[in-house]
Amino acid sequence: MTIDSPPAARHNATMQRFANKTVVVTGGGRGIGQEIARALAAEGAKVAVVSRSAASCGKAAEEINAEYPGSATAYAVDVADHAAVQDLAKRIGEDLGTVNILVNNAGVTRDGLLMRMKEEDWDTVLDTNLKGAFNTVKAFMRVLMKAEDPRIINIASVIGLIGNAGQTNYSASKAGLIGFTKAVARELAGRAVTCNAVAPGFITTDMTADLPQAVREAVLQKIPLSDFGNTADIAALVVFLASPAARYITGQVIAVDGGMTM
Ligand code: NDP
């Protein structure tokens, strides 16, 4: 391709930054994770779409393959289950070969004031949002250390930075994930594996769909850009962090929140 190539050819070349790259996206069955998987597939990546239910990741992979044939494979795995994640790494190795990029996006909420929070609500949120990332990084780190342009991208939350009443479990899990990100970045820097966190603000997905109108309006008041985010806003940053252009960025937490936490 030269500068004289037709615009379409130039566009195609720049849009295939992830040809020969394999990506694992946890929580890829819906929402932000599905959009991250789709955006990376759009640029040529092979994507392992991981979620709890086979129906969810199966449907997401089917939708991505309809747009980008042969790019997505579904894996139904609970990221909180250490042994199951070890097995997942083995299966992905057999099916797809190496892994260059790991996106830890699987997350849940079990909101409630601390006074009334049940132990199981604490455990479920910490086990999924924080231990889930420990499990996947442990399972994939050896492969990543040998891969080309290796990346770990953790989807945290602005709530991990500023806290929120009614979300002690979620805030602790996301603040923990930010600390984990920085420590992993330091441990793996010698092997050129970068590890960064993205901290979304309020993004329109199933996770935020059920919030009462009054809460939505109160949140909107705190967003300087006066709008909620969408899944593509998060995927755009993840795609950049996953790309070779971001090779010198590690240990960072980048908020995508319409200015909420500036
Ligand atoms: P959704 O609830 O829309 O989707 C969550 C995805 O995670 C689903 O695919 C779900 O699987 C998967 N998942 C949940 N638990 C597990 C588990 N134990 N093992 C494997 N997969 C699991 O969430 P969002 O897209 O809104 O959020 C994605 C990430 O972004 C989360 O980490 C969330 O905390 C974070 N975030 C979201 C914000 C928002 O405003 N939406 C704001 C800040 C951060 P299944 O489909 O099978 O149920």
Tab-separated table of C-alpha atoms and ligand atoms in Angstrom:
chain	number	residue	atom	x	y	z
A	1	MET	CA	0.000	0.000	0.000
A	2	THR	CA	1.307	3.459	-0.901
A	3	ILE	CA	0.134	6.996	-0.394
A	4	ASP	CA	-1.437	6.693	-3.839
A	5	SER	CA	-3.574	3.687	-2.812
A	6	PRO	CA	-7.324	4.265	-2.971
A	7	PRO	CA	-8.798	5.594	0.298
A	8	ALA	CA	-10.615	2.284	0.975
A	9	ALA	CA	-7.357	0.318	0.849
A	10	ARG	CA	-5.662	2.781	3.208
A	11	HIS	CA	-8.630	2.540	5.580
A	12	ASN	CA	-8.511	-1.276	5.586
A	13	ALA	CA	-4.803	-1.306	6.350
A	14	THR	CA	-5.147	1.029	9.330
A	15	MET	CA	-8.174	-0.918	10.585
A	16	GLN	CA	-6.291	-4.237	10.867
A	17	ARG	CA	-3.974	-3.371	13.756
A	18	PHE	CA	-4.856	-6.634	15.530
A	19	ALA	CA	-4.411	-9.111	12.676
A	20	ASN	CA	-2.420	-12.023	14.193
A	21	LYS	CA	-3.408	-10.971	17.733
A	22	THR	CA	-5.532	-13.056	20.102
A	23	VAL	CA	-7.590	-11.392	22.798
A	24	VAL	CA	-9.427	-12.762	25.832
A	25	VAL	CA	-12.334	-10.597	27.015
A	26	THR	CA	-14.041	-11.656	30.234
A	27	GLY	CA	-17.640	-10.565	30.655
A	28	GLY	CA	-17.797	-10.415	26.873
A	29	GLY	CA	-21.367	-11.660	26.750
A	30	ARG	CA	-23.047	-8.281	27.029
A	31	GLY	CA	-22.536	-4.560	27.496
A	32	ILE	CA	-19.051	-3.095	27.633
A	33	GLY	CA	-17.292	-6.461	27.216
A	34	GLN	CA	-19.212	-7.379	24.078
A	35	GLU	CA	-18.405	-3.999	22.528
A	36	ILE	CA	-14.689	-4.361	23.407
A	37	ALA	CA	-14.657	-7.824	21.791
A	38	ARG	CA	-16.488	-6.482	18.717
A	39	ALA	CA	-14.169	-3.475	18.338
A	40	LEU	CA	-11.036	-5.642	18.503
A	41	ALA	CA	-12.528	-8.196	16.067
A	42	ALA	CA	-13.274	-5.293	13.719
A	43	GLU	CA	-9.531	-4.655	13.544
A	44	GLY	CA	-8.618	-8.260	12.814
A	45	ALA	CA	-8.229	-9.851	16.275
A	46	LYS	CA	-9.245	-13.392	17.163
A	47	VAL	CA	-11.381	-12.986	20.276
A	48	ALA	CA	-12.233	-15.402	23.092
A	49	VAL	CA	-15.545	-14.187	24.498
A	50	VAL	CA	-15.861	-15.345	28.112
A	51	SER	CA	-18.950	-15.014	30.285
A	52	ARG	CA	-20.845	-16.885	32.981
A	53	SER	CA	-23.643	-18.270	30.877
A	54	ALA	CA	-23.179	-20.230	27.653
A	55	ALA	CA	-26.248	-18.524	26.191
A	56	SER	CA	-24.788	-15.055	26.746
A	57	CYS	CA	-21.264	-15.596	25.370
A	58	GLY	CA	-22.632	-17.837	22.610
A	59	LYS	CA	-25.003	-15.104	21.413
A	60	ALA	CA	-22.303	-12.420	21.622
A	61	ALA	CA	-19.835	-14.552	19.637
A	62	GLU	CA	-22.527	-15.294	17.057
A	63	GLU	CA	-23.256	-11.569	16.625
A	64	ILE	CA	-19.550	-10.722	16.296
A	65	ASN	CA	-19.003	-13.562	13.796
A	66	ALA	CA	-21.940	-12.305	11.730
A	67	GLU	CA	-20.008	-9.046	11.247
A	68	TYR	CA	-16.455	-10.448	11.241
A	69	PRO	CA	-16.654	-14.123	10.236
A	70	GLY	CA	-14.522	-16.574	12.195
A	71	SER	CA	-13.236	-13.982	14.682
A	72	ALA	CA	-15.012	-14.970	17.920
A	73	THR	CA	-15.144	-18.124	20.056
A	74	ALA	CA	-17.369	-18.425	23.122
A	75	TYR	CA	-16.313	-19.846	26.501
A	76	ALA	CA	-18.757	-20.150	29.403
A	77	VAL	CA	-16.614	-19.853	32.540
A	78	ASP	CA	-17.086	-18.280	35.990
A	79	VAL	CA	-13.980	-16.104	36.453
A	80	ALA	CA	-14.288	-16.469	40.237
A	81	ASP	CA	-13.525	-20.202	39.908
A	82	HIS	CA	-9.725	-20.557	39.998
A	83	ALA	CA	-9.589	-24.114	38.621
A	84	ALA	CA	-12.088	-23.326	35.849
A	85	VAL	CA	-9.980	-20.342	34.730
A	86	GLN	CA	-6.831	-22.508	34.648
A	87	ASP	CA	-8.744	-24.930	32.444
A	88	LEU	CA	-9.951	-22.028	30.270
A	89	ALA	CA	-6.344	-20.975	29.606
A	90	LYS	CA	-5.529	-24.528	28.531
A	91	ARG	CA	-8.537	-24.696	26.186
A	92	ILE	CA	-7.834	-21.276	24.648
A	93	GLY	CA	-4.200	-22.329	24.118
A	94	GLU	CA	-5.376	-25.441	22.240
A	95	ASP	CA	-8.081	-23.625	20.252
A	96	LEU	CA	-6.483	-20.279	19.442
A	97	GLY	CA	-2.755	-20.631	20.175
A	98	THR	CA	-1.150	-17.740	22.013
A	99	VAL	CA	-2.858	-14.848	23.830
A	100	ASN	CA	-1.539	-11.286	23.340
A	101	ILE	CA	-4.204	-9.260	25.153
A	102	LEU	CA	-6.215	-10.003	28.298
A	103	VAL	CA	-9.152	-7.730	29.120
A	104	ASN	CA	-10.550	-8.260	32.621
A	105	ASN	CA	-14.030	-6.830	32.270
A	106	ALA	CA	-16.319	-9.316	34.074
A	107	GLY	CA	-18.006	-7.532	36.949
A	108	VAL	CA	-21.118	-7.567	39.094
A	109	THR	CA	-22.858	-5.333	41.622
A	110	ARG	CA	-24.772	-6.377	44.763
A	111	ASP	CA	-25.661	-2.927	46.111
A	112	GLY	CA	-26.941	-2.141	49.609
A	113	LEU	CA	-25.975	-0.097	52.629
A	114	LEU	CA	-23.208	-1.685	54.701
A	115	MET	CA	-25.565	-1.919	57.676
A	116	ARG	CA	-27.717	-4.382	55.722
A	117	MET	CA	-25.159	-5.979	53.418
A	118	LYS	CA	-25.036	-9.762	53.562
A	119	GLU	CA	-21.729	-11.583	53.668
A	120	GLU	CA	-22.589	-13.350	50.400
A	121	ASP	CA	-23.070	-9.975	48.671
A	122	TRP	CA	-19.572	-8.945	49.759
A	123	ASP	CA	-18.061	-12.283	48.709
A	124	THR	CA	-19.763	-12.471	45.294
A	125	VAL	CA	-18.598	-8.990	44.311
A	126	LEU	CA	-15.023	-9.408	45.581
A	127	ASP	CA	-14.726	-12.927	44.116
A	128	THR	CA	-15.869	-11.817	40.659
A	129	ASN	CA	-14.436	-8.310	40.311
A	130	LEU	CA	-11.100	-8.761	42.105
A	131	LYS	CA	-10.287	-12.450	42.534
A	132	GLY	CA	-11.522	-12.980	38.963
A	133	ALA	CA	-8.689	-10.770	37.702
A	134	PHE	CA	-6.164	-12.552	39.940
A	135	ASN	CA	-7.358	-15.868	38.488
A	136	THR	CA	-7.060	-14.796	34.849
A	137	VAL	CA	-3.721	-13.015	35.208
A	138	LYS	CA	-2.299	-16.083	36.990
A	139	ALA	CA	-3.656	-18.354	34.274
A	140	PHE	CA	-2.470	-16.305	31.264
A	141	MET	CA	0.698	-14.551	32.503
A	142	ARG	CA	3.198	-17.126	31.228
A	143	VAL	CA	1.656	-17.036	27.759
A	144	LEU	CA	1.499	-13.224	27.780
A	145	MET	CA	5.163	-12.962	28.781
A	146	LYS	CA	6.114	-14.770	25.561
A	147	ALA	CA	3.611	-13.007	23.283
A	148	GLU	CA	4.120	-10.060	20.932
A	149	ASP	CA	2.847	-6.663	22.271
A	150	PRO	CA	1.418	-8.203	25.453
A	151	ARG	CA	-1.289	-6.253	27.283
A	152	ILE	CA	-3.450	-6.591	30.382
A	153	ILE	CA	-6.355	-4.142	30.602
A	154	ASN	CA	-8.546	-4.147	33.697
A	155	ILE	CA	-11.978	-2.525	33.678
A	156	ALA	CA	-12.226	-0.829	37.070
A	157	SER	CA	-14.688	1.995	37.863
A	158	VAL	CA	-14.716	5.588	39.044
A	159	ILE	CA	-16.402	4.132	42.140
A	160	GLY	CA	-13.036	2.507	42.949
A	161	LEU	CA	-11.545	6.013	43.009
A	162	ILE	CA	-14.204	8.048	44.823
A	163	GLY	CA	-16.379	5.471	46.662
A	164	ASN	CA	-20.160	5.420	46.742
A	165	ALA	CA	-22.726	4.974	49.499
A	166	GLY	CA	-24.466	1.627	49.016
A	167	GLN	CA	-21.506	0.152	47.143
A	168	THR	CA	-18.879	-0.671	49.787
A	169	ASN	CA	-18.339	-4.111	48.248
A	170	TYR	CA	-18.105	-2.786	44.685
A	171	SER	CA	-15.876	0.193	45.688
A	172	ALA	CA	-13.503	-2.125	47.552
A	173	SER	CA	-13.360	-4.559	44.629
A	174	LYS	CA	-12.577	-1.826	42.093
A	175	ALA	CA	-10.072	-0.003	44.355
A	176	GLY	CA	-8.445	-3.411	44.874
A	177	LEU	CA	-8.362	-3.950	41.124
A	178	ILE	CA	-6.570	-0.595	40.703
A	179	GLY	CA	-3.919	-1.579	43.271
A	180	PHE	CA	-3.604	-4.988	41.596
A	181	THR	CA	-3.138	-3.255	38.211
A	182	LYS	CA	-0.220	-1.163	39.487
A	183	ALA	CA	1.494	-4.095	41.205
A	184	VAL	CA	1.102	-6.326	38.133
A	185	ALA	CA	2.424	-3.478	35.948
A	186	ARG	CA	5.561	-3.346	38.100
A	187	GLU	CA	6.009	-7.135	38.238
A	188	LEU	CA	5.622	-7.702	34.510
A	189	ALA	CA	7.286	-4.551	33.165
A	190	GLY	CA	10.577	-6.411	32.750
A	191	ARG	CA	8.835	-8.697	30.248
A	192	ALA	CA	7.238	-5.740	28.361
A	193	VAL	CA	3.740	-6.730	29.480
A	194	THR	CA	1.822	-3.514	30.145
A	195	CYS	CA	-1.058	-3.461	32.621
A	196	ASN	CA	-3.489	-0.555	32.829
A	197	ALA	CA	-6.921	0.137	34.282
A	198	VAL	CA	-9.836	1.885	32.628
A	199	ALA	CA	-12.263	3.527	35.045
A	200	PRO	CA	-15.663	4.041	33.409
A	201	GLY	CA	-18.146	6.514	34.841
A	202	PHE	CA	-21.850	5.957	34.218
A	203	ILE	CA	-22.230	3.811	31.087
A	204	THR	CA	-25.598	2.762	29.671
A	205	THR	CA	-25.737	-1.076	29.922
A	206	ASP	CA	-27.801	-3.776	31.700
A	207	MET	CA	-25.802	-2.976	34.864
A	208	THR	CA	-27.194	0.573	35.018
A	209	ALA	CA	-30.562	-0.068	33.341
A	210	ASP	CA	-32.516	-0.655	36.550
A	211	LEU	CA	-31.367	2.429	38.465
A	212	PRO	CA	-34.279	4.659	39.512
A	213	GLN	CA	-34.862	7.849	37.506
A	214	ALA	CA	-34.029	10.009	40.544
A	215	VAL	CA	-30.612	8.361	40.877
A	216	ARG	CA	-29.925	8.780	37.147
A	217	GLU	CA	-30.800	12.485	37.344
A	218	ALA	CA	-28.600	12.980	40.410
A	219	VAL	CA	-25.672	11.301	38.624
A	220	LEU	CA	-26.200	13.410	35.509
A	221	GLN	CA	-25.868	16.580	37.602
A	222	LYS	CA	-22.324	15.488	38.492
A	223	ILE	CA	-21.172	14.903	34.898
A	224	PRO	CA	-19.634	18.038	33.322
A	225	LEU	CA	-20.277	16.716	29.786
A	226	SER	CA	-23.978	16.322	30.773
A	227	ASP	CA	-24.388	12.889	29.223
A	228	PHE	CA	-24.054	9.228	30.121
A	229	GLY	CA	-21.345	7.241	28.369
A	230	ASN	CA	-21.887	4.368	25.995
A	231	THR	CA	-20.046	1.088	25.476
A	232	ALA	CA	-18.168	2.432	22.426
A	233	ASP	CA	-16.641	5.193	24.606
A	234	ILE	CA	-14.969	2.517	26.740
A	235	ALA	CA	-14.056	0.221	23.846
A	236	ALA	CA	-12.258	3.094	22.060
A	237	LEU	CA	-9.808	3.509	24.956
A	238	VAL	CA	-9.345	-0.230	25.391
A	239	VAL	CA	-8.521	-0.584	21.687
A	240	PHE	CA	-5.924	2.185	22.014
A	241	LEU	CA	-4.350	0.660	25.151
A	242	ALA	CA	-4.260	-2.725	23.399
A	243	SER	CA	-2.566	-1.300	20.310
A	244	PRO	CA	1.202	-1.050	19.679
A	245	ALA	CA	0.830	2.768	19.969
A	246	ALA	CA	0.326	2.373	23.752
A	247	ARG	CA	3.535	0.393	24.371
A	248	TYR	CA	4.975	3.047	26.752
A	249	ILE	CA	1.888	3.351	28.990
A	250	THR	CA	1.704	1.096	32.047
A	251	GLY	CA	0.354	1.166	35.600
A	252	GLN	CA	-2.151	3.914	34.742
A	253	VAL	CA	-5.786	4.392	35.658
A	254	ILE	CA	-7.659	6.316	32.970
A	255	ALA	CA	-11.169	7.549	33.684
A	256	VAL	CA	-13.757	7.664	30.885
A	257	ASP	CA	-16.471	9.490	32.755
A	258	GLY	CA	-17.483	12.728	31.042
A	259	GLY	CA	-15.324	14.635	33.515
A	260	MET	CA	-17.063	13.315	36.647
A	261	THR	CA	-13.862	12.706	38.629
A	262	MET	CA	-11.543	15.405	37.274
B	1	NDP	P1	-23.154	-6.066	32.367
B	1	NDP	O1	-23.876	-6.431	33.603
B	1	NDP	O2	-23.909	-5.504	31.211
B	1	NDP	O3	-22.337	-7.355	31.823
B	1	NDP	C1	-21.463	-8.020	32.687
B	1	NDP	C2	-20.783	-9.164	31.963
B	1	NDP	O4	-19.917	-9.805	32.918
B	1	NDP	C3	-21.756	-10.237	31.486
B	1	NDP	O5	-21.349	-10.753	30.230
B	1	NDP	C4	-21.641	-11.316	32.552
B	1	NDP	O6	-21.874	-12.652	32.114
B	1	NDP	C5	-20.180	-11.198	32.923
B	1	NDP	N1	-19.913	-11.779	34.231
B	1	NDP	C6	-20.426	-11.414	35.429
B	1	NDP	N2	-19.964	-12.214	36.402
B	1	NDP	C7	-19.138	-13.111	35.794
B	1	NDP	C8	-18.363	-14.199	36.255
B	1	NDP	N3	-18.337	-14.533	37.547
B	1	NDP	N4	-17.641	-14.916	35.358
B	1	NDP	C9	-17.663	-14.580	34.039
B	1	NDP	N5	-18.369	-13.563	33.536
B	1	NDP	C10	-19.102	-12.842	34.413
B	1	NDP	O7	-21.984	-5.075	32.833
B	1	NDP	P2	-21.318	-3.800	32.110
B	1	NDP	O8	-21.055	-4.109	30.702
B	1	NDP	O9	-22.077	-2.605	32.479
B	1	NDP	O10	-19.934	-3.715	32.924
B	1	NDP	C11	-18.735	-4.301	32.465
B	1	NDP	C12	-17.614	-3.923	33.407
B	1	NDP	O11	-17.532	-2.486	33.487
B	1	NDP	C13	-17.818	-4.399	34.844
B	1	NDP	O12	-16.595	-4.775	35.404
B	1	NDP	C14	-18.358	-3.163	35.546
B	1	NDP	O13	-18.090	-3.197	36.915
B	1	NDP	C15	-17.595	-2.078	34.830
B	1	NDP	N6	-18.220	-0.779	34.933
B	1	NDP	C16	-19.470	-0.549	34.397
B	1	NDP	C17	-20.061	0.705	34.529
B	1	NDP	C18	-21.407	1.009	33.968
B	1	NDP	O14	-21.872	2.139	34.208
B	1	NDP	N7	-22.067	0.117	33.245
B	1	NDP	C19	-19.371	1.788	35.231
B	1	NDP	C20	-18.078	1.441	35.757
B	1	NDP	C21	-17.544	0.212	35.597
B	1	NDP	P3	-23.339	-13.169	31.653
B	1	NDP	O15	-23.662	-12.370	30.412
B	1	NDP	O16	-23.126	-14.602	31.381
B	1	NDP	O17	-24.251	-12.857	32.794
